[in-house]
mmCIF file of C-alpha atoms in Angstrom:
data_model
loop_
_atom_site.group_PDB
_atom_site.id
_atom_site.type_symbol
_atom_site.label_atom_id
_atom_site.label_comp_id
_atom_site.label_asym_id
_atom_site.label_seq_id
_atom_site.Cartn_x
_atom_site.Cartn_y
_atom_site.Cartn_z
ATOM 1 C CA MET A 1 0.248 0.042 0.161
ATOM 2 C CA THR A 2 1.703 3.667 -0.685
ATOM 3 C CA ARG A 3 0.336 6.086 0.668
ATOM 4 C CA THR A 4 1.012 9.990 0.639
ATOM 5 C CA PRO A 5 2.345 11.595 4.603
ATOM 6 C CA PRO A 6 -0.283 14.026 5.850
ATOM 7 C CA SER A 7 0.575 17.175 5.093
ATOM 8 C CA THR A 8 1.657 19.266 8.195
ATOM 9 C CA PRO A 9 0.528 22.597 9.726
ATOM 10 C CA SER A 10 2.870 25.209 8.793
ATOM 11 C CA PRO A 11 4.460 27.125 12.393
ATOM 12 C CA GLN A 12 2.371 30.329 11.780
ATOM 13 C CA THR A 13 -0.586 27.861 11.120
ATOM 14 C CA PRO A 14 -2.369 26.093 14.305
ATOM 15 C CA ALA A 15 -3.342 22.129 13.859
ATOM 16 C CA GLY A 16 -6.789 22.201 13.131
ATOM 17 C CA THR A 17 -7.648 25.071 10.567
ATOM 18 C CA THR A 18 -6.347 25.985 7.011
ATOM 19 C CA SER A 19 -4.895 28.675 5.439
ATOM 20 C CA GLY A 20 -4.469 29.462 1.773
ATOM 21 C CA PRO A 21 -6.416 29.073 -1.446
ATOM 22 C CA GLU A 22 -6.561 25.808 -0.876
ATOM 23 C CA GLY A 23 -7.426 25.876 2.453
ATOM 24 C CA ASP A 24 -11.512 25.462 1.987
ATOM 25 C CA ALA A 25 -10.753 22.553 0.573
ATOM 26 C CA ALA A 26 -8.062 21.121 2.710
ATOM 27 C CA LEU A 27 -8.264 18.790 5.646
ATOM 28 C CA ASP A 28 -6.460 18.772 8.331
ATOM 29 C CA ALA A 29 -6.481 16.483 10.596
ATOM 30 C CA ALA A 30 -4.601 15.106 13.505
ATOM 31 C CA THR A 31 -3.991 11.556 12.460
ATOM 32 C CA PRO A 32 -3.186 9.506 9.451
ATOM 33 C CA LEU A 33 -6.326 7.705 10.033
ATOM 34 C CA ALA A 34 -8.157 10.723 9.253
ATOM 35 C CA VAL A 35 -6.426 11.688 6.099
ATOM 36 C CA ASP A 36 -5.715 8.937 4.392
ATOM 37 C CA PRO A 37 -9.010 7.382 3.138
ATOM 38 C CA VAL A 38 -7.675 3.582 2.889
ATOM 39 C CA LEU A 39 -6.219 4.222 6.825
ATOM 40 C CA ALA A 40 -9.649 5.349 7.703
ATOM 41 C CA GLU A 41 -11.433 2.379 6.620
ATOM 42 C CA LEU A 42 -8.717 0.475 9.308
ATOM 43 C CA PRO A 43 -10.876 0.393 11.891
ATOM 44 C CA GLN A 44 -13.830 -1.289 10.447
ATOM 45 C CA HIS A 45 -12.187 -3.694 7.857
ATOM 46 C CA LEU A 46 -9.733 -5.178 10.670
ATOM 47 C CA ALA A 47 -12.619 -5.531 13.127
ATOM 48 C CA LEU A 48 -14.696 -7.466 10.195
ATOM 49 C CA VAL A 49 -11.717 -9.564 9.097
ATOM 50 C CA CYS A 50 -10.449 -10.643 12.206
ATOM 51 C CA SER A 51 -14.095 -11.701 13.291
ATOM 52 C CA GLN A 52 -14.403 -13.354 10.148
ATOM 53 C CA PHE A 53 -10.675 -15.427 10.589
ATOM 54 C CA ALA A 54 -11.953 -16.180 13.970
ATOM 55 C CA ARG A 55 -14.660 -18.191 12.677
ATOM 56 C CA LEU A 56 -12.844 -19.670 9.961
ATOM 57 C CA ALA A 57 -10.219 -21.056 12.536
ATOM 58 C CA ALA A 58 -13.234 -22.269 14.762
ATOM 59 C CA ARG A 59 -14.673 -24.476 11.687
ATOM 60 C CA ARG A 60 -11.007 -26.125 11.203
ATOM 61 C CA SER A 61 -10.839 -26.594 14.930
ATOM 62 C CA GLU A 62 -13.904 -28.053 16.129
ATOM 63 C CA VAL A 63 -13.488 -29.579 19.820
ATOM 64 C CA GLY A 64 -16.535 -30.543 21.001
ATOM 65 C CA VAL A 65 -17.628 -26.957 22.360
ATOM 66 C CA GLY A 66 -18.159 -23.631 20.459
ATOM 67 C CA SER A 67 -14.736 -21.054 20.049
ATOM 68 C CA VAL A 68 -16.939 -18.815 22.865
ATOM 69 C CA SER A 69 -16.718 -21.277 25.096
ATOM 70 C CA TRP A 70 -12.928 -21.931 24.485
ATOM 71 C CA ARG A 71 -12.639 -18.162 24.554
ATOM 72 C CA VAL A 72 -13.901 -18.100 27.857
ATOM 73 C CA VAL A 73 -12.058 -21.094 29.496
ATOM 74 C CA ALA A 74 -8.787 -19.514 28.044
ATOM 75 C CA THR A 75 -9.684 -15.797 29.817
ATOM 76 C CA ILE A 76 -9.777 -17.586 33.040
ATOM 77 C CA GLU A 77 -6.990 -20.066 32.584
ATOM 78 C CA ARG A 78 -5.026 -16.971 31.435
ATOM 79 C CA LEU A 79 -6.491 -14.930 34.362
ATOM 80 C CA GLY A 80 -6.801 -17.275 37.315
ATOM 81 C CA PRO A 81 -10.187 -17.675 39.099
ATOM 82 C CA LEU A 82 -12.989 -14.911 37.800
ATOM 83 C CA ARG A 83 -16.076 -14.088 39.636
ATOM 84 C CA LEU A 84 -19.076 -14.082 36.881
ATOM 85 C CA SER A 85 -19.476 -10.550 37.128
ATOM 86 C CA GLU A 86 -15.517 -10.567 36.058
ATOM 87 C CA ILE A 87 -16.685 -12.664 33.074
ATOM 88 C CA ALA A 88 -19.348 -11.311 31.982
ATOM 89 C CA GLU A 89 -17.859 -8.085 31.701
ATOM 90 C CA ARG A 90 -14.925 -9.511 30.106
ATOM 91 C CA GLU A 91 -16.900 -11.190 27.110
ATOM 92 C CA ARG A 92 -19.417 -7.971 27.073
ATOM 93 C CA VAL A 93 -22.434 -10.529 27.886
ATOM 94 C CA SER A 94 -24.947 -10.069 30.477
ATOM 95 C CA ARG A 95 -24.273 -12.114 33.933
ATOM 96 C CA PRO A 96 -27.102 -14.573 33.167
ATOM 97 C CA THR A 97 -25.453 -15.486 29.764
ATOM 98 C CA ALA A 98 -22.340 -16.168 31.459
ATOM 99 C CA THR A 99 -23.922 -17.659 33.526
ATOM 100 C CA THR A 100 -25.359 -19.677 31.130
ATOM 101 C CA VAL A 101 -22.232 -20.417 29.413
ATOM 102 C CA ILE A 102 -20.487 -21.370 32.726
ATOM 103 C CA LYS A 103 -22.974 -23.928 33.799
ATOM 104 C CA ARG A 104 -22.378 -25.299 30.515
ATOM 105 C CA LEU A 105 -18.474 -25.454 30.868
ATOM 106 C CA GLU A 106 -19.171 -26.583 34.310
ATOM 107 C CA GLU A 107 -21.519 -29.286 33.010
ATOM 108 C CA GLU A 108 -19.113 -30.488 30.249
ATOM 109 C CA GLY A 109 -16.057 -30.864 33.220
ATOM 110 C CA LEU A 110 -13.887 -28.050 32.065
ATOM 111 C CA VAL A 111 -14.299 -25.778 34.844
ATOM 112 C CA ARG A 112 -15.687 -25.298 38.557
ATOM 113 C CA ARG A 113 -17.288 -22.919 40.640
ATOM 114 C CA GLU A 114 -15.904 -22.470 44.287
ATOM 115 C CA ALA A 115 -16.856 -20.037 46.751
ATOM 116 C CA ASP A 116 -15.103 -16.499 46.913
ATOM 117 C CA PRO A 117 -12.597 -16.916 50.202
ATOM 118 C CA THR A 118 -12.849 -12.947 50.361
ATOM 119 C CA ASP A 119 -16.785 -13.043 49.505
ATOM 120 C CA SER A 120 -19.139 -15.823 50.634
ATOM 121 C CA ARG A 121 -21.984 -14.200 47.864
ATOM 122 C CA SER A 122 -19.559 -14.984 45.261
ATOM 123 C CA SER A 123 -18.391 -17.582 43.708
ATOM 124 C CA LEU A 124 -15.000 -18.049 41.920
ATOM 125 C CA VAL A 125 -14.929 -19.989 38.651
ATOM 126 C CA SER A 126 -11.407 -21.657 37.608
ATOM 127 C CA THR A 127 -10.421 -24.415 34.775
ATOM 128 C CA THR A 128 -10.391 -28.164 35.886
ATOM 129 C CA GLU A 129 -7.623 -30.424 34.719
ATOM 130 C CA ALA A 130 -9.769 -31.397 31.770
ATOM 131 C CA GLY A 131 -10.403 -28.049 30.657
ATOM 132 C CA SER A 132 -6.818 -26.809 30.634
ATOM 133 C CA ALA A 133 -6.264 -30.152 28.830
ATOM 134 C CA GLN A 134 -8.893 -29.671 26.149
ATOM 135 C CA LEU A 135 -8.195 -25.984 25.840
ATOM 136 C CA ALA A 136 -4.263 -27.594 24.288
ATOM 137 C CA ALA A 137 -6.000 -29.783 22.567
ATOM 138 C CA TRP A 138 -7.835 -26.851 21.036
ATOM 139 C CA ARG A 139 -4.987 -25.381 20.300
ATOM 140 C CA GLY A 140 -3.417 -27.585 18.663
ATOM 141 C CA GLN A 141 -6.004 -27.668 16.187
ATOM 142 C CA LEU A 142 -5.965 -24.199 16.131
ATOM 143 C CA ALA A 143 -2.182 -24.723 14.819
ATOM 144 C CA THR A 144 -2.876 -27.662 12.448
ATOM 145 C CA GLY A 145 -5.891 -25.680 10.993
ATOM 146 C CA VAL A 146 -4.783 -22.332 10.830
ATOM 147 C CA GLY A 147 -1.298 -23.573 10.146
ATOM 148 C CA ALA A 148 -2.294 -25.177 6.972
ATOM 149 C CA LEU A 149 -4.261 -21.374 5.915
ATOM 150 C CA LEU A 150 -0.639 -19.937 6.842
ATOM 151 C CA GLU A 151 1.958 -22.149 5.072
ATOM 152 C CA PRO A 152 1.811 -21.160 1.299
ATOM 153 C CA LEU A 153 2.163 -17.821 2.494
ATOM 154 C CA PRO A 154 5.550 -15.744 1.819
ATOM 155 C CA GLU A 155 7.815 -15.299 4.755
ATOM 156 C CA GLU A 156 7.548 -11.839 4.498
ATOM 157 C CA ASP A 157 3.789 -12.070 4.723
ATOM 158 C CA LEU A 158 4.029 -14.731 7.882
ATOM 159 C CA ALA A 159 6.406 -12.157 9.582
ATOM 160 C CA THR A 160 3.926 -9.252 8.566
ATOM 161 C CA LEU A 161 1.257 -11.377 10.249
ATOM 162 C CA ALA A 162 3.508 -12.342 12.934
ATOM 163 C CA ARG A 163 4.001 -8.404 13.942
ATOM 164 C CA ALA A 164 0.263 -8.249 13.009
ATOM 165 C CA SER A 165 -0.795 -10.478 15.297
ATOM 166 C CA GLU A 166 1.850 -8.662 18.855
ATOM 167 C CA LEU A 167 0.299 -5.526 17.583
ATOM 168 C CA LEU A 168 -3.213 -6.495 18.360
ATOM 169 C CA ALA A 169 -1.944 -8.477 21.365
ATOM 170 C CA ARG A 170 -0.803 -5.931 23.486
ATOM 171 C CA ILE A 171 -4.049 -3.254 22.298
ATOM 172 C CA LEU A 172 -5.434 -5.936 24.264
ATOM 173 C CA GLU A 173 -3.246 -6.461 27.177
ATOM 174 C CA SER A 174 -4.032 -2.200 27.303
ATOM 175 C CA HIS A 175 -7.824 -2.252 26.461
ATOM 176 C CA ASP A 176 -8.916 -5.365 28.016
ATOM 177 C CA GLY A 177 -10.545 -4.480 31.418
#
């Protein structure tokens, strides 16, 4: 993708204003996302293709429960025991929806609820050994299924995807609850 860098205002022209004969037609924005038409569509495009890619990956790695369930199990395993309210908040679902998901995962033996030692009204949800083992199997199937999609790509494209993955992970870490 070739793009021209956004113009920078002259020292006499404050950012966000225009001057000169082209002033009315010129757009002076603070970020490349607002200036470059390709970059302006990046947030929507990125969200859409990430979602579609996640669904494709899930279809290529079936191991019983759906990808939403694996996402919940992976979050619990990564962060440690969580309250239902924390799970609901992280997954952006209502508490009743989180309760339903956790109940199903409990029935499958993937998670367990235990009393919260700091609040007797709450319980903490953690992964079971079986949940951790099946999560590892799911990740292995993802590696195989998605790996087959990535194998034909040139090394340069794989490096670009690896860097994009790192950037997305960093964004998630800084904005994930």
